[in-house]
Amino acid sequence: MYENRDGIMIGLEVHVQLNRLKTKVFCGCTTDYHNDPPNSHVCPVCLGLPGALPVINKKAVEAAIKVGLALNCRVEEHTQFYRKNYYYPDLPKGFQITQYDFPISSGGYIIIEGEDGEHRVGITRAHMEEDPGRLVHEGTIDKSKYTLIDYNRSGMALLEIVSDPDMRSPKEARRYLDKLRNIVEYLDIFDGDLEGALRVDANISIMGGQRAEIKNISSHKGAEKALLFEIVRQKNVIRRGGIVVQETRHFDEAREITLSMRSKEEAHDYRYFPEPDLVPLKISGWAPAIKATLPELPDARRMRFVEEYGITDDHARALTSELKLAIFYEDVAEKADPRTAAVWVCDVLKGELNYRDMTIEAFKKEHMLSIIELLVSKKITEDGAVEIIRALLDKGGSPEEIVKEKSLLKVEGDIVSIAAAEAIKENPGAVADYNSGKEKALNSLVGAVMKKTKGRADARTAREILLGKLR
Amino acid sequence: MITKKDLEHIGWLARLELSDDEKEKYTPKLNSVLDYFNELDEVDTEGVEPTYHVLQLYNVFRDDEPGIGSITQEEALSNAPKKQDEFFKAPRMM
Amino acid sequence: MATINELKESMHSGSSEEIVAEYLERIEKSKLNAFITVAKESAINRAREIDSKGEKGMFSGIPIAIKDNISTKGIQTTCASKILSGYVPPYDAHVIERLKEAGAIIIGKTNMDEFAMGTSTETSFYGPTRNPWDMERVPGGSSGGSAAAVAGGEAPFSLGSDTGGSVRCPASFCGIVGLKPTYGVISRYGLISYANSLEQIGSFATCVRDVTMLFDVIAGHDSRDSTSVDRIDTHLDARTYASALVNDVKGLKIGVPEEYFDEGTDKGVENSVRDAINTLEELGAKSQIVMMPHTKYALSAYYIIAMSEASSNLARFDGMRYGLRTEDSDWHTTFSQVRAAGFGDEVKRRIMLGTYALSAGYHDRYYLKALKIRTLIKQDFELAFKDVDVLIAPTMPYPAFKIGEKIDDPISLYLSDVDTVPVNLAGVPSISVPCGFSGGLPIGMQIIGKHFDEAAILRTAFTFEENTDFHNKTPEGM
């Protein structure tokens, strides 16, 4: 049982951009603006021109239901859109179309790897809304003399997923974010690699005090850092006999601190009312059909990997933590030994990718199959296999070419045997040490063999042959 | 009853800068209208549902297909009082 | 004054260019101030094009005036507000697309109350419009320019919008016909919102047939407006509303809501409307009194809802993407100054009251309460329509008042809308037709129908018109 001595309560509001849709949520503008000039994917609706009216994208509603179901939420019988009235330069209409009473889904949960094993985090609600535009500042927000606005992002479909305050540490918050992102990626509605795809606001309180809301968090790591800072700050306030006030704080990513945003802006009154230009939805009837088409989700896939491929739970967890990685593994495991594949994909390849800040898309599964084949048929050593993977990531080519180029083919037993005999002959000191009980002396003999074979001998084979000769 | 202070808050919410003269001028006028509205207090609306939409419409959608409504960047920026490069230009944030 | 069919007829011997030039000349000489923008060049060019191609659309070559809150691509659209002066929309409203397809030529954009907030066309940034029947009087509002243009012979027909009577009121004050259809029958795409849940685009002309022809062209489903309905009047024999124009009211059941004839109603108005009901009875209709007990509360409910929606609709006018911009400061200040400089007094008052009515602590008392009253008003209509086919009542409680008479007293101005706003709260259709005169000023009666039963009110209006002469009277010198 996890103690949570500081009474930490963390709730997260995660904005997921439904960027796999073809068009925005209320207009026919295309969503593939990421490489295009500013203000080139706009129309009267998403620019907020006078007289333009919104119409809901049906696929966006389906995607929202998908997410709701995947988060074990109830899809509501009646759902509708509201106007949230406030001003900001990125908001073209002076209000945001969002949901308030009657969100599309609510009352779900997800299971994360918590401080004390599996931990359940409640999902308060998941509701639809529109993204505002993007602001560009010259330098920093507080120093810039003007602000530039690009409305390409304006009107992108967002899903705001609000959790219960169930997380008890920054680590759990990060695990929650990882899990959530993992789930929405599995649903094929979201590409997390695109800029601004996932944004987080965090609410945190300690020891039953007031909560602070931290805005401007753009990464999972950032969330963890912001929360760690905030816990220390709140503890210090209490230690000095103060009271933590409810407020909005801004996360300064560069300095890894949170700053109070207390100002007149705090005097918000959003004056929610039902959007008169959109009619209510009655779509709970869609849920069974959508549920039937839900893909296998990360937890289910993890369990299946353990069962079907006989790999460890740790491997299965790591392999299913990213959809693309899981698919890669599964394609390889179908044609090679699944356990060997798990080791090489999970322990080696993934590490090399992370080291280079690359994704699994940078590696061909045919190459992984070739490498495993070379290993299983003992044509290369494990060190050789690692070297091939590194070379493929750094320079490209094919495993066969690299084997040839680097002369990585494993040398045969006879040659190792000859090299071992020579090593014994040339290192009488080491032999004497070994015979007098210093087992470590064997290592220098193995090293000598490897040197003679230019590393192409298998170290374990060399050791066995040496032992045979020394006995 | 709207006080001058209420009016200042409303002006802030609605982003309407009000001069002192305007505050003096608007306060009684708005209050006379609100007084008139207060006649609704006499109506018993217990158990009456509000009518947000006069027609019983629901489930109106569009397909996820690029529409014909998009306009060019030039058209988008054509009415901008201030622009810079390909952006709309807004005032400073702070 | 020429009807649409007469203009079409005259095109056989003459040309569209001649017709357009004639109207342009009248606009130029006019002192009505009915137009904010006259699209002279584009209108003449389009007329020439139609003449040379011999296009044969429903309205090919015929000029039309458009209220300045309807988006017209390439033609300035201001809502009669300083904040939108110089705004040239990059897109056409749905109704404009329909009119262009039918060959109509936009001759100009008409004056109105700023953002359609008014009953007199006095709140326009571009100055008041005058009533062709008496230049000292208002033409009604908010679509005063569109009505005055038609009554003054500056356009054969025109479009307006009706949020709480903004088509019917000026039709009544200017002695012409004005139709407000059922909510959802005409797409609002491109109509600059004042109060979305209440308003519809409406049509003006000198006779019921012209109004109906125009309605036929602009009505129908539009996928860009979620509240646009995909159905046509079930009472129609053919697929056009014009087919409902039959000179026959035998057996028609008319309801007369006594609440609409209260003590504030001008005697001349009351007598004219009651006479009109008698005329219809002589033609075979039957009338009965109906009770609409919540009518009294419609005005407050209407204004609360309209102002609440308006406070949000008008939030987009911040000077960033279009419209007026003042000297830059920090963004809060700039937004507040742009809006302070760009909006007129009445607009500011309504934004502030709407903001208040939606704000924390007052939302339930005002906004929610008004929506509940709306339900009761709607039920009044539903109950009445169980017994009758149409309702007949005065459009306005009095004829056109003098410019400046009510402008400083919001309540007295709001009270003018007492007979028109219940229709918008219920979303039912209503048409105002000329039915008499009081002190030399025209009087309108409104014929109100059930949801989607435009056919009944058009037929009633048409029959009345065929058997009376009020619509043929024109202002002196017009």
PDB file of N, CA and C in Angstrom, chain B residues 10 12 14-17 22 25-26 29-30 32-34 36-43 45 48-52 54-55 57 60 79-82 88-93, chain C residues 87-88 183 226 296-297 299-300 304 319-323 325 328-329 331-332 334 336-337 339-340 345 348-349 352 356 365-366 369 371-372 374-375 378 408 411 415 425-426:
ATOM      1  N   ILE B  10     -18.761  44.318 -15.974  1.00  0.00           N
ATOM      2  CA  ILE B  10     -19.393  43.931 -17.244  1.00  0.00           C
ATOM      3  C   ILE B  10     -18.580  44.474 -18.413  1.00  0.00           C
ATOM      4  N   TRP B  12     -15.483  45.026 -18.449  1.00  0.00           N
ATOM      5  CA  TRP B  12     -14.275  44.199 -18.559  1.00  0.00           C
ATOM      6  C   TRP B  12     -14.595  42.877 -19.258  1.00  0.00           C
ATOM      7  N   ALA B  14     -16.951  42.188 -21.280  1.00  0.00           N
ATOM      8  CA  ALA B  14     -17.358  42.397 -22.672  1.00  0.00           C
ATOM      9  C   ALA B  14     -16.311  43.168 -23.462  1.00  0.00           C
ATOM     10  N   ARG B  15     -15.184  43.468 -22.837  1.00  0.00           N
ATOM     11  CA  ARG B  15     -14.128  44.269 -23.462  1.00  0.00           C
ATOM     12  C   ARG B  15     -14.705  45.521 -24.122  1.00  0.00           C
ATOM     13  N   LEU B  16     -15.358  46.330 -23.288  1.00  0.00           N
ATOM     14  CA  LEU B  16     -15.849  47.628 -23.727  1.00  0.00           C
ATOM     15  C   LEU B  16     -15.270  48.668 -22.775  1.00  0.00           C
ATOM     16  N   GLU B  17     -14.381  49.505 -23.276  1.00  0.00           N
ATOM     17  CA  GLU B  17     -13.823  50.542 -22.421  1.00  0.00           C
ATOM     18  C   GLU B  17     -14.896  51.597 -22.185  1.00  0.00           C
ATOM     19  N   GLU B  22     -19.729  57.740 -19.561  1.00  0.00           N
ATOM     20  CA  GLU B  22     -20.538  56.618 -20.043  1.00  0.00           C
ATOM     21  C   GLU B  22     -21.064  55.782 -18.888  1.00  0.00           C
ATOM     22  N   LYS B  25     -23.940  57.511 -17.566  1.00  0.00           N
ATOM     23  CA  LYS B  25     -25.042  57.498 -18.520  1.00  0.00           C
ATOM     24  C   LYS B  25     -25.708  56.119 -18.585  1.00  0.00           C
ATOM     25  N   TYR B  26     -24.878  55.071 -18.610  1.00  0.00           N
ATOM     26  CA  TYR B  26     -25.435  53.726 -18.832  1.00  0.00           C
ATOM     27  C   TYR B  26     -26.113  53.157 -17.595  1.00  0.00           C
ATOM     28  N   LYS B  29     -29.860  53.710 -17.315  1.00  0.00           N
ATOM     29  CA  LYS B  29     -30.580  53.152 -18.474  1.00  0.00           C
ATOM     30  C   LYS B  29     -30.644  51.630 -18.386  1.00  0.00           C
ATOM     31  N   LEU B  30     -29.534  51.039 -18.048  1.00  0.00           N
ATOM     32  CA  LEU B  30     -29.535  49.582 -17.941  1.00  0.00           C
ATOM     33  C   LEU B  30     -30.449  49.144 -16.808  1.00  0.00           C
ATOM     34  N   SER B  32     -33.129  50.631 -15.737  1.00  0.00           N
ATOM     35  CA  SER B  32     -34.547  50.754 -16.088  1.00  0.00           C
ATOM     36  C   SER B  32     -34.986  49.568 -16.945  1.00  0.00           C
ATOM     37  N   VAL B  33     -34.084  49.091 -17.804  1.00  0.00           N
ATOM     38  CA  VAL B  33     -34.425  47.916 -18.607  1.00  0.00           C
ATOM     39  C   VAL B  33     -34.528  46.678 -17.714  1.00  0.00           C
ATOM     40  N   LEU B  34     -33.579  46.547 -16.806  1.00  0.00           N
ATOM     41  CA  LEU B  34     -33.617  45.385 -15.903  1.00  0.00           C
ATOM     42  C   LEU B  34     -34.876  45.400 -15.040  1.00  0.00           C
ATOM     43  N   TYR B  36     -37.679  46.522 -15.897  1.00  0.00           N
ATOM     44  CA  TYR B  36     -38.755  46.042 -16.758  1.00  0.00           C
ATOM     45  C   TYR B  36     -38.714  44.509 -16.851  1.00  0.00           C
ATOM     46  N   PHE B  37     -37.519  43.968 -17.036  1.00  0.00           N
ATOM     47  CA  PHE B  37     -37.361  42.508 -17.148  1.00  0.00           C
ATOM     48  C   PHE B  37     -37.858  41.786 -15.893  1.00  0.00           C
ATOM     49  N   ASN B  38     -37.787  42.477 -14.769  1.00  0.00           N
ATOM     50  CA  ASN B  38     -38.153  41.820 -13.519  1.00  0.00           C
ATOM     51  C   ASN B  38     -39.624  41.416 -13.462  1.00  0.00           C
ATOM     52  N   GLU B  39     -40.421  41.896 -14.429  1.00  0.00           N
ATOM     53  CA  GLU B  39     -41.822  41.459 -14.488  1.00  0.00           C
ATOM     54  C   GLU B  39     -41.903  39.934 -14.676  1.00  0.00           C
ATOM     55  N   LEU B  40     -40.825  39.340 -15.214  1.00  0.00           N
ATOM     56  CA  LEU B  40     -40.853  37.884 -15.426  1.00  0.00           C
ATOM     57  C   LEU B  40     -40.917  37.128 -14.109  1.00  0.00           C
ATOM     58  N   ASP B  41     -40.526  37.795 -13.020  1.00  0.00           N
ATOM     59  CA  ASP B  41     -40.579  37.137 -11.713  1.00  0.00           C
ATOM     60  C   ASP B  41     -41.994  36.678 -11.367  1.00  0.00           C
ATOM     61  N   GLU B  42     -42.999  37.365 -11.923  1.00  0.00           N
ATOM     62  CA  GLU B  42     -44.384  36.987 -11.578  1.00  0.00           C
ATOM     63  C   GLU B  42     -44.816  35.666 -12.218  1.00  0.00           C
ATOM     64  N   VAL B  43     -44.076  35.210 -13.235  1.00  0.00           N
ATOM     65  CA  VAL B  43     -44.506  33.999 -13.929  1.00  0.00           C
ATOM     66  C   VAL B  43     -43.963  32.770 -13.212  1.00  0.00           C
ATOM     67  N   THR B  45     -42.610  29.403 -13.377  1.00  0.00           N
ATOM     68  CA  THR B  45     -42.030  28.536 -14.406  1.00  0.00           C
ATOM     69  C   THR B  45     -41.544  27.220 -13.792  1.00  0.00           C
ATOM     70  N   VAL B  48     -41.122  23.985 -15.890  1.00  0.00           N
ATOM     71  CA  VAL B  48     -41.132  24.294 -17.327  1.00  0.00           C
ATOM     72  C   VAL B  48     -39.718  24.124 -17.881  1.00  0.00           C
ATOM     73  N   GLU B  49     -39.601  23.391 -18.989  1.00  0.00           N
ATOM     74  CA  GLU B  49     -38.286  23.195 -19.613  1.00  0.00           C
ATOM     75  C   GLU B  49     -37.933  24.410 -20.460  1.00  0.00           C
ATOM     76  N   PRO B  50     -36.672  24.813 -20.480  1.00  0.00           N
ATOM     77  CA  PRO B  50     -36.299  25.928 -21.355  1.00  0.00           C
ATOM     78  C   PRO B  50     -36.298  25.513 -22.829  1.00  0.00           C
ATOM     79  N   THR B  51     -36.618  26.448 -23.702  1.00  0.00           N
ATOM     80  CA  THR B  51     -36.559  26.179 -25.149  1.00  0.00           C
ATOM     81  C   THR B  51     -35.312  26.843 -25.717  1.00  0.00           C
ATOM     82  N   TYR B  52     -34.282  26.016 -25.986  1.00  0.00           N
ATOM     83  CA  TYR B  52     -33.062  26.551 -26.589  1.00  0.00           C
ATOM     84  C   TYR B  52     -33.216  26.623 -28.109  1.00  0.00           C
ATOM     85  N   VAL B  54     -36.021  26.187 -31.188  1.00  0.00           N
ATOM     86  CA  VAL B  54     -37.455  26.194 -31.399  1.00  0.00           C
ATOM     87  C   VAL B  54     -37.904  24.982 -32.221  1.00  0.00           C
ATOM     88  N   LEU B  55     -37.003  24.426 -33.016  1.00  0.00           N
ATOM     89  CA  LEU B  55     -37.332  23.207 -33.757  1.00  0.00           C
ATOM     90  C   LEU B  55     -36.671  22.024 -33.054  1.00  0.00           C
ATOM     91  N   LEU B  57     -34.692  19.700 -33.719  1.00  0.00           N
ATOM     92  CA  LEU B  57     -33.687  19.116 -34.613  1.00  0.00           C
ATOM     93  C   LEU B  57     -32.583  18.488 -33.778  1.00  0.00           C
ATOM     94  N   VAL B  60     -27.296  16.741 -36.690  1.00  0.00           N
ATOM     95  CA  VAL B  60     -26.977  17.332 -37.992  1.00  0.00           C
ATOM     96  C   VAL B  60     -25.446  17.335 -38.121  1.00  0.00           C
ATOM     97  N   ASN B  79      -8.846  41.563 -45.338  1.00  0.00           N
ATOM     98  CA  ASN B  79      -9.511  42.561 -44.500  1.00  0.00           C
ATOM     99  C   ASN B  79      -8.733  42.914 -43.232  1.00  0.00           C
ATOM    100  N   ALA B  80      -7.553  42.315 -43.070  1.00  0.00           N
ATOM    101  CA  ALA B  80      -6.797  42.521 -41.823  1.00  0.00           C
ATOM    102  C   ALA B  80      -6.348  43.975 -41.707  1.00  0.00           C
ATOM    103  N   PRO B  81      -6.711  44.653 -40.614  1.00  0.00           N
ATOM    104  CA  PRO B  81      -6.249  46.032 -40.438  1.00  0.00           C
ATOM    105  C   PRO B  81      -4.728  46.090 -40.309  1.00  0.00           C
ATOM    106  N   LYS B  82      -4.155  45.041 -39.684  1.00  0.00           N
ATOM    107  CA  LYS B  82      -2.697  44.979 -39.566  1.00  0.00           C
ATOM    108  C   LYS B  82      -2.241  43.562 -39.867  1.00  0.00           C
ATOM    109  N   PHE B  88      -1.704  37.573 -39.321  1.00  0.00           N
ATOM    110  CA  PHE B  88      -2.448  38.697 -38.769  1.00  0.00           C
ATOM    111  C   PHE B  88      -1.590  39.256 -37.638  1.00  0.00           C
ATOM    112  N   LYS B  89      -1.631  40.572 -37.482  1.00  0.00           N
ATOM    113  CA  LYS B  89      -0.787  41.170 -36.444  1.00  0.00           C
ATOM    114  C   LYS B  89      -1.658  41.697 -35.314  1.00  0.00           C
ATOM    115  N   ALA B  90      -1.415  41.181 -34.135  1.00  0.00           N
ATOM    116  CA  ALA B  90      -2.166  41.576 -32.939  1.00  0.00           C
ATOM    117  C   ALA B  90      -1.250  42.382 -32.028  1.00  0.00           C
ATOM    118  N   PRO B  91      -1.832  43.066 -31.047  1.00  0.00           N
ATOM    119  CA  PRO B  91      -0.992  43.838 -30.127  1.00  0.00           C
ATOM    120  C   PRO B  91      -0.144  42.927 -29.254  1.00  0.00           C
ATOM    121  N   ARG B  92       0.700  43.551 -28.434  1.00  0.00           N
ATOM    122  CA  ARG B  92       1.539  42.776 -27.522  1.00  0.00           C
ATOM    123  C   ARG B  92       0.671  42.106 -26.466  1.00  0.00           C
ATOM    124  N   MET B  93       1.209  41.039 -25.866  1.00  0.00           N
ATOM    125  CA  MET B  93       0.420  40.276 -24.913  1.00  0.00           C
ATOM    126  C   MET B  93       0.429  40.905 -23.524  1.00  0.00           C
TER     127      MET B  93
ATOM    128  N   TYR C  87     -15.289  46.610 -44.414  1.00  0.00           N
ATOM    129  CA  TYR C  87     -15.180  45.144 -44.490  1.00  0.00           C
ATOM    130  C   TYR C  87     -15.800  44.638 -45.796  1.00  0.00           C
ATOM    131  N   VAL C  88     -14.990  43.950 -46.578  1.00  0.00           N
ATOM    132  CA  VAL C  88     -15.468  43.390 -47.843  1.00  0.00           C
ATOM    133  C   VAL C  88     -15.392  41.866 -47.743  1.00  0.00           C
ATOM    134  N   TYR C 183     -38.691  29.521 -38.685  1.00  0.00           N
ATOM    135  CA  TYR C 183     -37.273  29.371 -38.357  1.00  0.00           C
ATOM    136  C   TYR C 183     -36.726  28.114 -39.039  1.00  0.00           C
ATOM    137  N   SER C 226     -26.627  24.307 -39.645  1.00  0.00           N
ATOM    138  CA  SER C 226     -27.133  23.127 -38.918  1.00  0.00           C
ATOM    139  C   SER C 226     -28.602  23.265 -38.539  1.00  0.00           C
ATOM    140  N   LYS C 296     -47.968  38.854 -22.865  1.00  0.00           N
ATOM    141  CA  LYS C 296     -47.479  39.996 -22.094  1.00  0.00           C
ATOM    142  C   LYS C 296     -45.986  39.879 -21.751  1.00  0.00           C
ATOM    143  N   TYR C 297     -45.547  38.632 -21.569  1.00  0.00           N
ATOM    144  CA  TYR C 297     -44.159  38.431 -21.120  1.00  0.00           C
ATOM    145  C   TYR C 297     -43.172  38.217 -22.266  1.00  0.00           C
ATOM    146  N   LEU C 299     -42.101  40.175 -24.566  1.00  0.00           N
ATOM    147  CA  LEU C 299     -41.137  41.235 -24.826  1.00  0.00           C
ATOM    148  C   LEU C 299     -39.872  41.090 -23.964  1.00  0.00           C
ATOM    149  N   SER C 300     -40.077  40.912 -22.674  1.00  0.00           N
ATOM    150  CA  SER C 300     -38.919  40.757 -21.788  1.00  0.00           C
ATOM    151  C   SER C 300     -38.123  39.513 -22.145  1.00  0.00           C
ATOM    152  N   ILE C 304     -34.210  39.533 -23.417  1.00  0.00           N
ATOM    153  CA  ILE C 304     -33.159  38.861 -22.645  1.00  0.00           C
ATOM    154  C   ILE C 304     -32.422  37.833 -23.513  1.00  0.00           C
ATOM    155  N   GLY C 319     -11.169  43.745 -34.051  1.00  0.00           N
ATOM    156  CA  GLY C 319     -10.201  44.495 -34.853  1.00  0.00           C
ATOM    157  C   GLY C 319      -8.958  43.735 -35.266  1.00  0.00           C
ATOM    158  N   MET C 320      -8.952  42.399 -35.087  1.00  0.00           N
ATOM    159  CA  MET C 320      -7.758  41.635 -35.457  1.00  0.00           C
ATOM    160  C   MET C 320      -7.818  41.160 -36.914  1.00  0.00           C
ATOM    161  N   ARG C 321      -8.949  40.630 -37.329  1.00  0.00           N
ATOM    162  CA  ARG C 321      -9.041  40.015 -38.647  1.00  0.00           C
ATOM    163  C   ARG C 321      -9.722  40.896 -39.692  1.00  0.00           C
ATOM    164  N   TYR C 322     -10.546  41.822 -39.213  1.00  0.00           N
ATOM    165  CA  TYR C 322     -11.294  42.702 -40.112  1.00  0.00           C
ATOM    166  C   TYR C 322     -11.814  43.864 -39.286  1.00  0.00           C
ATOM    167  N   GLY C 323     -12.246  44.896 -39.976  1.00  0.00           N
ATOM    168  CA  GLY C 323     -12.916  46.003 -39.297  1.00  0.00           C
ATOM    169  C   GLY C 323     -11.982  47.009 -38.650  1.00  0.00           C
ATOM    170  N   ARG C 325      -9.662  49.282 -36.317  1.00  0.00           N
ATOM    171  CA  ARG C 325      -8.551  49.045 -35.385  1.00  0.00           C
ATOM    172  C   ARG C 325      -8.090  50.390 -34.845  1.00  0.00           C
ATOM    173  N   ASP C 328      -2.520  50.519 -31.155  1.00  0.00           N
ATOM    174  CA  ASP C 328      -2.210  49.331 -30.369  1.00  0.00           C
ATOM    175  C   ASP C 328      -1.641  49.661 -28.988  1.00  0.00           C
ATOM    176  N   SER C 329      -2.063  48.834 -28.024  1.00  0.00           N
ATOM    177  CA  SER C 329      -1.532  48.908 -26.668  1.00  0.00           C
ATOM    178  C   SER C 329      -1.316  47.452 -26.268  1.00  0.00           C
ATOM    179  N   TRP C 331      -3.044  43.811 -25.446  1.00  0.00           N
ATOM    180  CA  TRP C 331      -4.212  43.318 -26.187  1.00  0.00           C
ATOM    181  C   TRP C 331      -5.536  43.585 -25.487  1.00  0.00           C
ATOM    182  N   HIS C 332      -5.549  43.497 -24.128  1.00  0.00           N
ATOM    183  CA  HIS C 332      -6.805  43.769 -23.411  1.00  0.00           C
ATOM    184  C   HIS C 332      -7.299  45.174 -23.730  1.00  0.00           C
ATOM    185  N   THR C 334      -6.386  47.188 -26.201  1.00  0.00           N
ATOM    186  CA  THR C 334      -6.722  47.390 -27.605  1.00  0.00           C
ATOM    187  C   THR C 334      -8.116  46.830 -27.921  1.00  0.00           C
ATOM    188  N   SER C 336     -10.615  46.425 -25.948  1.00  0.00           N
ATOM    189  CA  SER C 336     -11.630  47.258 -25.302  1.00  0.00           C
ATOM    190  C   SER C 336     -11.811  48.594 -26.011  1.00  0.00           C
ATOM    191  N   GLN C 337     -10.704  49.120 -26.521  1.00  0.00           N
ATOM    192  CA  GLN C 337     -10.796  50.425 -27.198  1.00  0.00           C
ATOM    193  C   GLN C 337     -11.384  50.299 -28.593  1.00  0.00           C
ATOM    194  N   ARG C 339     -13.554  48.119 -29.522  1.00  0.00           N
ATOM    195  CA  ARG C 339     -14.984  47.876 -29.376  1.00  0.00           C
ATOM    196  C   ARG C 339     -15.723  49.131 -28.878  1.00  0.00           C
ATOM    197  N   ALA C 340     -15.037  49.874 -28.010  1.00  0.00           N
ATOM    198  CA  ALA C 340     -15.652  51.112 -27.512  1.00  0.00           C
ATOM    199  C   ALA C 340     -15.807  52.116 -28.648  1.00  0.00           C
ATOM    200  N   ASP C 345     -24.149  53.322 -29.161  1.00  0.00           N
ATOM    201  CA  ASP C 345     -24.741  53.234 -27.825  1.00  0.00           C
ATOM    202  C   ASP C 345     -25.677  52.053 -27.623  1.00  0.00           C
ATOM    203  N   LYS C 348     -23.882  48.788 -27.539  1.00  0.00           N
ATOM    204  CA  LYS C 348     -23.166  48.627 -26.263  1.00  0.00           C
ATOM    205  C   LYS C 348     -24.122  48.254 -25.141  1.00  0.00           C
ATOM    206  N   ARG C 349     -25.261  48.942 -25.101  1.00  0.00           N
ATOM    207  CA  ARG C 349     -26.247  48.636 -24.041  1.00  0.00           C
ATOM    208  C   ARG C 349     -26.670  47.176 -24.108  1.00  0.00           C
ATOM    209  N   MET C 352     -23.928  44.811 -23.023  1.00  0.00           N
ATOM    210  CA  MET C 352     -23.729  44.822 -21.566  1.00  0.00           C
ATOM    211  C   MET C 352     -24.862  44.098 -20.845  1.00  0.00           C
ATOM    212  N   TYR C 356     -24.537  40.649 -18.744  1.00  0.00           N
ATOM    213  CA  TYR C 356     -25.064  40.572 -17.370  1.00  0.00           C
ATOM    214  C   TYR C 356     -26.031  39.393 -17.233  1.00  0.00           C
ATOM    215  N   ARG C 365     -31.693  33.586 -13.316  1.00  0.00           N
ATOM    216  CA  ARG C 365     -32.762  34.557 -13.107  1.00  0.00           C
ATOM    217  C   ARG C 365     -33.218  35.189 -14.425  1.00  0.00           C
ATOM    218  N   TYR C 366     -32.272  35.483 -15.303  1.00  0.00           N
ATOM    219  CA  TYR C 366     -32.638  36.152 -16.553  1.00  0.00           C
ATOM    220  C   TYR C 366     -32.647  35.192 -17.750  1.00  0.00           C
ATOM    221  N   LYS C 369     -34.630  31.858 -17.210  1.00  0.00           N
ATOM    222  CA  LYS C 369     -36.039  32.209 -17.004  1.00  0.00           C
ATOM    223  C   LYS C 369     -36.683  32.590 -18.345  1.00  0.00           C
ATOM    224  N   LEU C 371     -35.872  31.649 -21.272  1.00  0.00           N
ATOM    225  CA  LEU C 371     -36.048  30.473 -22.135  1.00  0.00           C
ATOM    226  C   LEU C 371     -37.240  29.629 -21.680  1.00  0.00           C
ATOM    227  N   LYS C 372     -37.538  29.679 -20.397  1.00  0.00           N
ATOM    228  CA  LYS C 372     -38.720  28.964 -19.907  1.00  0.00           C
ATOM    229  C   LYS C 372     -40.000  29.691 -20.332  1.00  0.00           C
ATOM    230  N   ARG C 374     -40.184  31.361 -22.938  1.00  0.00           N
ATOM    231  CA  ARG C 374     -40.264  31.053 -24.366  1.00  0.00           C
ATOM    232  C   ARG C 374     -41.078  29.779 -24.593  1.00  0.00           C
ATOM    233  N   THR C 375     -40.833  28.790 -23.752  1.00  0.00           N
ATOM    234  CA  THR C 375     -41.588  27.536 -23.848  1.00  0.00           C
ATOM    235  C   THR C 375     -43.089  27.809 -23.689  1.00  0.00           C
ATOM    236  N   LYS C 378     -44.479  29.484 -26.785  1.00  0.00           N
ATOM    237  CA  LYS C 378     -44.585  28.493 -27.852  1.00  0.00           C
ATOM    238  C   LYS C 378     -45.845  27.641 -27.648  1.00  0.00           C
ATOM    239  N   ASP C 408     -34.251  58.048 -27.338  1.00  0.00           N
ATOM    240  CA  ASP C 408     -33.570  58.209 -26.051  1.00  0.00           C
ATOM    241  C   ASP C 408     -34.205  57.413 -24.929  1.00  0.00           C
ATOM    242  N   ILE C 411     -36.909  51.691 -23.329  1.00  0.00           N
ATOM    243  CA  ILE C 411     -38.101  50.895 -23.027  1.00  0.00           C
ATOM    244  C   ILE C 411     -39.244  51.217 -23.990  1.00  0.00           C
ATOM    245  N   LEU C 415     -40.967  48.600 -26.516  1.00  0.00           N
ATOM    246  CA  LEU C 415     -42.396  48.305 -26.442  1.00  0.00           C
ATOM    247  C   LEU C 415     -43.063  48.271 -27.824  1.00  0.00           C
ATOM    248  N   LEU C 425     -40.119  34.116 -30.975  1.00  0.00           N
ATOM    249  CA  LEU C 425     -39.890  33.200 -29.852  1.00  0.00           C
ATOM    250  C   LEU C 425     -40.426  31.815 -30.186  1.00  0.00           C
ATOM    251  N   ALA C 426     -41.535  31.781 -30.923  1.00  0.00           N
ATOM    252  CA  ALA C 426     -42.143  30.494 -31.270  1.00  0.00           C
ATOM    253  C   ALA C 426     -41.584  29.936 -32.572  1.00  0.00           C
TER     254      ALA C 426
END
